[in-house]
Amino acid sequence: SAAASLIHLHALPPSSAYVHLPFCRKRCHYCDFPVIAIGSSSRNADSPRISDYVETLCREIDATDSDFNPRPPPLETVFLGGGTPSLVPPRLVSKVLDALSSKFGVSGDAEISIEMDPGTFDSSKLKELTNLGINRVSLGVQAFQDELLKACGRSHGVSQVHEAIQTLNSSGIQNWSVDLISSLPHQNPAMWEESLNLAVAAQPTHISVYDLQVEKGTKFGLLYTPGEFPLPSENQSAELYRKASEFLKDSGYEHYEISSYCKKGYRCKHNGNYWKNRPFYGFGLGSASYVHGVRFSRPRKLGDYVQYVNALEQEQERPSSKDDIIIDLKELATDFVMLSLRTSDGLDLKAMGEGLGKSIYEIYRPYVETGYVLCLDDDGTDISAMDELERNRKVGYLRLSDPDGFLLSNELISIGFGAI
């Protein structure tokens, strides 16, 4: 039963598409994404590099195998990420959306998101984008202190953050998010509290809070060692996370995923597909897809990506089809556990099958007693405090507690792998 459930999930046709638009004014000091820096001149928006890339991107979309029978329903979510997609002229964004619509179809009520940075758009550009069908904005604020933004290599300042927020609030777009980063160099608790307060005061429907990851090959990776000054210690980072969880929940935001908070009814549908381990398309430089049970990524360098698209068009480069894949049930199960335990909905034990579901529950029982893991019944009610026999009979889901369980998510998820 576990195999049937997991195989059915991965065999579904993708209902989501991520599109990578890699252009930035400059590379931020913490960023290890595949990006192309084009400078800050307004003339660079009409750069042939952008139009040439979009042409290649649309060719990739058109050449992608969509061999599903019967024909799948249209896409339910589209996410334009980067990079800084708001640097791309709306006429070129339109070409991308048209290519997706022509190839796969896009549902009339689809969630279509775009990442935007302060200082890269005004009310006129925003109106052009919403006229194309974009109905969700993810605003890359990161911090509300000029000194922190400068130290991160961001190309905007706090004044531009407030201008962007005002533009969004006056545009009529309701579904928009603020992105913040905690554990930045020299960031203290007072700064973090100020950023949280100002984010809530802006009245977005969604807030994402990311803990800084110092990656090799970035400027921060050369300058800093995690846990050593001017970065906070592990305990200090944990306190910043606890503060965000407490403050945002008290402010009316649901903590529905480790890094994500929203007003009621405003969960990010696109990211929800990732957490449910559903198949998705990815297009563009360095992007990843999950189709027919296979995960694969495009090249991260532009020249290699162009060659990849050329080969794709000539059918020399073709990801595995549903007819030649070998299903790895262990990999499917570990993905399901990892992604489910990142969310407030938790891990569906019945979906894992009776035997494996029982094994996973047993391996987590000590952590239920310590409060790091919660037991939920089939209706999502917390039954952790019930008598053990009654709890064993009614448990349908396991989820990590907020914030302490979420803080130990890597360790607790690894424990689940042991049962698999």
XYZ file of C-alpha atoms in Angstrom:
420
model
C 0.000 0.000 0.000
C 2.923 2.338 0.703
C 4.390 1.607 -2.744
C 1.059 2.190 -4.485
C 0.538 5.507 -2.702
C 4.032 6.844 -3.377
C 4.140 5.647 -6.990
C 0.767 7.246 -7.712
C 2.008 10.562 -6.337
C 5.182 10.719 -8.424
C 3.443 9.506 -11.595
C 1.078 12.479 -11.702
C 1.661 15.006 -14.510
C 3.304 18.230 -13.288
C 0.852 20.975 -12.399
C 3.535 23.572 -11.596
C 6.359 25.275 -13.457
C 9.353 27.153 -12.072
C 11.082 29.548 -14.496
C 14.559 30.895 -13.718
C 15.252 34.482 -14.809
C 18.858 34.880 -13.649
C 19.546 38.597 -14.132
C 20.675 40.713 -11.172
C 22.217 44.123 -10.796
C 25.047 42.417 -8.914
C 25.635 39.207 -6.991
C 24.774 39.395 -3.282
C 27.481 38.233 -0.902
C 25.493 35.192 0.314
C 24.168 34.073 -3.095
C 25.234 30.817 -4.766
C 22.391 30.734 -7.324
C 23.213 30.783 -11.045
C 22.858 34.513 -11.785
C 24.035 36.951 -14.463
C 25.038 40.414 -13.204
C 24.035 43.186 -15.631
C 24.856 46.314 -13.579
C 22.586 49.055 -12.321
C 22.108 51.150 -15.454
C 18.456 51.429 -16.501
C 19.563 50.864 -20.107
C 20.597 47.332 -19.209
C 16.933 46.297 -19.070
C 17.003 46.254 -22.875
C 20.236 44.269 -22.999
C 20.424 41.667 -25.798
C 21.619 39.260 -23.116
C 18.147 39.315 -21.566
C 16.233 38.978 -24.841
C 18.577 36.247 -26.109
C 18.201 34.311 -22.867
C 14.392 34.573 -22.962
C 14.409 33.300 -26.540
C 16.486 30.282 -25.482
C 14.219 29.739 -22.475
C 11.104 29.715 -24.667
C 12.806 27.242 -26.996
C 13.444 24.967 -24.041
C 9.801 25.151 -22.975
C 8.648 24.340 -26.511
C 11.050 21.387 -26.848
C 10.117 19.839 -23.500
C 8.518 16.397 -23.610
C 4.979 16.553 -22.212
C 4.118 12.930 -22.957
C 1.188 12.226 -20.672
C -1.896 10.298 -21.639
C -4.549 11.499 -21.296
C -3.506 15.107 -21.817
C -2.915 16.650 -18.377
C -4.878 19.644 -17.102
C -3.305 23.121 -17.456
C -0.682 24.411 -15.026
C -2.063 25.492 -11.659
C 0.990 27.478 -10.516
C 3.858 29.321 -12.207
C 6.780 30.819 -10.286
C 9.167 33.297 -11.928
C 12.301 33.243 -9.767
C 15.886 34.313 -10.053
C 17.945 36.312 -10.011
C 15.734 39.383 -10.027
C 12.875 38.714 -12.461
C 11.568 42.271 -12.021
C 14.594 43.426 -14.057
C 13.184 41.616 -17.095
C 10.987 43.874 -19.273
C 7.271 42.941 -19.079
C 7.158 42.308 -22.842
C 9.714 39.508 -22.358
C 7.912 38.154 -19.294
C 4.856 38.009 -21.548
C 6.778 35.855 -24.046
C 7.633 33.356 -21.296
C 4.052 33.130 -20.064
C 2.793 32.765 -23.628
C 5.259 29.914 -24.219
C 4.031 28.105 -21.097
C 0.409 28.645 -22.055
C 0.974 27.409 -25.610
C 2.847 24.273 -24.492
C 1.000 23.223 -21.330
C -1.912 25.587 -20.860
C -2.256 27.793 -17.773
C -5.398 27.594 -15.660
C -7.547 30.728 -15.545
C -7.233 30.832 -11.745
C -3.564 29.803 -11.616
C -1.267 31.305 -8.983
C 1.406 33.155 -10.999
C 4.201 34.492 -8.782
C 7.181 36.712 -9.493
C 10.163 37.646 -7.334
C 10.815 41.398 -7.244
C 13.482 43.501 -5.550
C 13.010 47.025 -4.212
C 14.284 49.635 -6.633
C 13.625 47.512 -9.728
C 9.976 48.382 -10.377
C 7.451 51.186 -10.126
C 3.648 51.291 -10.287
C 3.692 51.338 -14.094
C 5.811 48.183 -14.420
C 3.794 46.437 -11.707
C 0.572 47.229 -13.563
C 2.029 45.822 -16.795
C 2.964 42.622 -14.989
C -0.417 42.185 -13.303
C -2.093 42.759 -16.680
C -0.173 39.691 -17.871
C -1.865 37.598 -15.193
C 0.759 37.784 -12.444
C -1.162 37.773 -9.170
C 1.461 37.108 -6.498
C 4.662 39.009 -5.649
C 7.575 37.882 -3.483
C 9.448 41.021 -2.374
C 13.136 40.470 -1.541
C 13.554 42.839 1.415
C 15.977 40.709 3.524
C 16.511 43.442 6.186
C 15.238 46.876 7.205
C 18.659 48.293 8.138
C 20.851 50.042 5.584
C 24.046 48.795 7.217
C 22.920 45.155 6.940
C 21.764 45.548 3.340
C 25.101 47.113 2.407
C 27.026 44.376 4.227
C 25.065 41.748 2.244
C 25.881 43.380 -1.073
C 22.227 44.190 -1.769
C 21.671 46.831 -4.442
C 18.780 48.542 -2.631
C 18.455 50.552 0.567
C 15.725 50.878 3.188
C 14.157 53.916 1.480
C 13.605 51.817 -1.642
C 12.104 49.050 0.503
C 9.458 51.446 1.821
C 8.795 52.772 -1.694
C 8.286 49.224 -2.986
C 5.910 48.397 -0.123
C 3.892 51.552 -0.795
C 3.714 50.680 -4.509
C 2.466 47.165 -3.733
C -0.106 48.332 -1.200
C -1.495 50.958 -3.592
C -1.588 48.580 -6.574
C -4.517 46.499 -5.416
C -2.521 43.253 -5.478
C -3.464 41.344 -2.341
C -1.245 38.281 -2.465
C 2.313 39.387 -1.741
C 5.140 38.258 0.488
C 8.111 39.796 2.284
C 11.389 37.829 2.419
C 13.672 38.316 5.442
C 17.031 36.769 6.371
C 18.112 36.118 9.949
C 21.608 35.439 11.344
C 23.282 38.025 9.103
C 26.759 39.349 10.025
C 26.516 41.960 12.804
C 22.735 41.484 13.061
C 21.635 41.795 16.681
C 18.288 40.905 18.332
C 17.119 44.537 18.285
C 17.683 44.742 14.522
C 15.822 41.485 13.993
C 12.910 42.659 16.120
C 12.764 45.909 14.138
C 12.712 44.015 10.831
C 9.903 41.766 12.046
C 7.885 44.750 13.286
C 8.291 46.665 10.033
C 7.487 43.580 7.950
C 4.212 43.059 9.814
C 3.407 46.773 9.632
C 3.653 46.551 5.838
C 0.676 44.154 5.964
C 1.797 41.498 3.475
C -0.285 38.337 3.311
C 2.844 36.169 3.525
C 6.265 36.408 5.190
C 9.232 34.114 4.525
C 12.035 33.964 7.095
C 15.291 32.321 6.028
C 18.251 31.557 8.264
C 21.491 32.593 6.544
C 23.351 29.673 4.980
C 27.029 30.413 4.359
C 27.826 28.618 1.098
C 31.240 27.765 -0.307
C 32.272 29.925 -3.223
C 30.312 32.972 -2.072
C 31.886 36.119 -0.646
C 30.442 35.265 2.766
C 31.950 31.794 2.404
C 35.388 33.396 2.042
C 34.906 35.893 4.868
C 33.020 34.062 7.600
C 32.788 30.808 9.529
C 29.293 29.806 10.763
C 28.939 30.208 14.499
C 31.870 32.637 14.794
C 31.643 36.431 15.152
C 30.350 38.500 13.392
C 27.869 35.705 12.646
C 25.686 34.660 15.584
C 26.283 31.437 17.487
C 23.984 28.470 16.968
C 22.101 29.337 20.161
C 21.736 32.984 19.110
C 20.401 31.916 15.699
C 17.897 29.656 17.438
C 16.672 32.583 19.534
C 16.147 34.674 16.391
C 14.065 31.834 14.939
C 12.031 31.520 18.155
C 11.433 35.265 18.157
C 10.156 35.205 14.576
C 7.869 32.260 15.243
C 6.394 33.805 18.393
C 6.008 37.330 17.011
C 4.558 36.382 13.622
C 2.055 33.926 15.110
C 0.972 36.565 17.625
C 0.551 38.949 14.668
C -1.952 36.653 12.961
C 0.335 34.663 10.653
C 0.095 30.881 10.401
C 3.458 29.113 10.604
C 2.684 26.507 7.946
C 6.216 25.537 6.872
C 9.629 25.849 8.539
C 10.434 29.160 6.807
C 6.928 30.313 5.813
C 4.153 32.291 7.513
C 0.881 33.503 6.038
C -2.471 35.066 6.698
C -5.391 32.638 6.484
C -5.924 31.466 2.919
C -2.589 32.746 1.598
C -0.298 29.745 1.680
C 2.004 29.705 -1.352
C 0.379 27.114 -3.615
C 3.477 26.699 -5.762
C 5.755 25.857 -2.833
C 2.993 23.653 -1.445
C 3.500 21.357 -4.423
C 7.156 20.948 -3.420
C 6.267 20.087 0.178
C 3.727 17.504 -1.041
C 6.427 15.976 -3.271
C 4.369 16.442 -6.421
C 6.019 16.538 -9.854
C 6.970 19.919 -11.320
C 8.658 21.432 -14.345
C 11.732 23.643 -14.111
C 13.017 25.818 -16.938
C 16.081 27.986 -17.345
C 19.645 28.208 -16.121
C 20.331 25.779 -13.254
C 16.658 24.994 -12.671
C 15.465 21.573 -11.500
C 12.542 19.403 -12.594
C 10.828 16.397 -11.053
C 9.044 14.481 -13.805
C 8.220 10.755 -14.184
C 9.909 10.136 -10.822
C 13.238 11.601 -11.960
C 14.903 14.746 -10.606
C 17.276 16.522 -12.968
C 18.869 19.963 -13.263
C 19.957 22.167 -16.138
C 23.552 23.421 -16.454
C 24.472 26.391 -14.259
C 26.672 28.114 -16.859
C 25.009 30.036 -19.684
C 27.049 28.523 -22.538
C 26.380 24.999 -21.283
C 22.689 25.787 -20.884
C 22.434 27.013 -24.492
C 24.086 23.787 -25.659
C 21.636 21.798 -23.528
C 18.661 23.494 -25.225
C 20.187 22.954 -28.676
C 20.583 19.238 -27.905
C 17.071 19.079 -26.476
C 15.627 20.444 -29.715
C 17.582 17.853 -31.698
C 16.434 15.131 -29.284
C 20.049 14.426 -28.367
C 19.351 15.471 -24.776
C 16.239 13.933 -23.327
C 15.475 13.292 -19.643
C 14.328 9.799 -18.767
C 10.823 8.970 -19.919
C 8.244 7.118 -17.882
C 9.016 3.944 -19.879
C 12.677 3.612 -18.896
C 12.829 4.741 -15.262
C 13.488 2.412 -12.362
C 11.392 3.407 -9.350
C 13.448 3.714 -6.168
C 10.875 3.310 -3.395
C 13.429 4.086 -0.692
C 14.188 7.437 -2.343
C 10.482 8.207 -2.777
C 9.829 7.414 0.885
C 12.739 9.498 2.208
C 11.651 12.463 0.072
C 8.103 12.109 1.380
C 9.259 12.072 5.010
C 11.694 14.972 4.589
C 9.247 17.260 2.808
C 6.203 16.405 4.929
C 7.990 17.060 8.227
C 8.893 20.574 7.045
C 5.209 21.525 7.220
C 2.613 22.092 9.908
C 0.387 19.469 8.238
C 2.980 16.848 9.076
C 3.659 13.317 7.870
C 0.686 11.180 6.834
C 1.451 7.789 8.398
C -1.309 6.015 6.469
C 0.203 7.168 3.184
C 3.364 5.312 4.212
C 1.459 2.019 4.520
C 0.631 0.136 7.705
C 4.039 -1.478 8.264
C 6.283 1.480 7.481
C 3.899 3.950 9.105
C 4.030 1.956 12.361
C 7.830 1.752 12.211
C 8.126 5.510 11.751
C 5.745 6.165 14.621
C 7.696 3.851 16.911
C 11.043 5.467 16.094
C 9.622 8.905 16.958
C 7.856 7.932 20.198
C 10.702 9.133 22.474
C 10.552 12.548 20.781
C 6.801 12.734 21.360
C 7.524 12.358 25.069
C 10.076 15.206 24.979
C 7.744 17.461 22.981
C 9.819 17.758 19.798
C 7.307 15.689 17.803
C 3.513 15.990 18.000
C 0.880 13.339 17.268
C -2.194 14.410 15.324
C -5.386 12.483 14.606
C -6.919 12.279 11.143
C -8.601 15.668 11.678
C -5.307 17.375 12.561
C -6.050 17.654 16.296
C -3.043 17.393 18.624
C -3.428 14.185 20.661
C 0.126 14.071 22.058
C -1.096 14.390 25.662
C -3.495 11.438 25.390
C -2.995 8.146 27.195
C -0.414 6.179 25.215
C -2.759 3.344 24.212
C -5.429 5.778 23.018
C -2.846 7.885 21.225
C -1.419 4.826 19.468
C -4.908 3.934 18.262
C -5.810 7.400 16.933
C -2.526 8.777 15.550
C -2.709 9.595 11.849
C 0.009 12.230 11.414
C 3.305 13.250 12.986
C 4.537 16.833 12.869
C 7.451 18.713 14.415
C 6.626 21.086 17.246
C 6.931 24.843 16.713
C 9.528 26.210 17.262
C 11.650 23.589 19.064
C 10.946 20.671 16.732
C 11.445 22.827 13.642
C 14.769 23.995 15.039
C 15.948 20.366 15.185
C 14.368 19.470 11.841
C 17.559 18.190 10.187
C 18.310 15.815 13.034
C 14.693 14.672 13.464
C 14.176 14.084 9.753
C 17.367 11.995 9.652
C 15.906 9.809 12.404
C 12.902 9.145 10.173
C 15.239 7.960 7.438
C 16.414 5.275 9.860
C 12.970 3.675 9.894
C 12.932 3.580 6.090
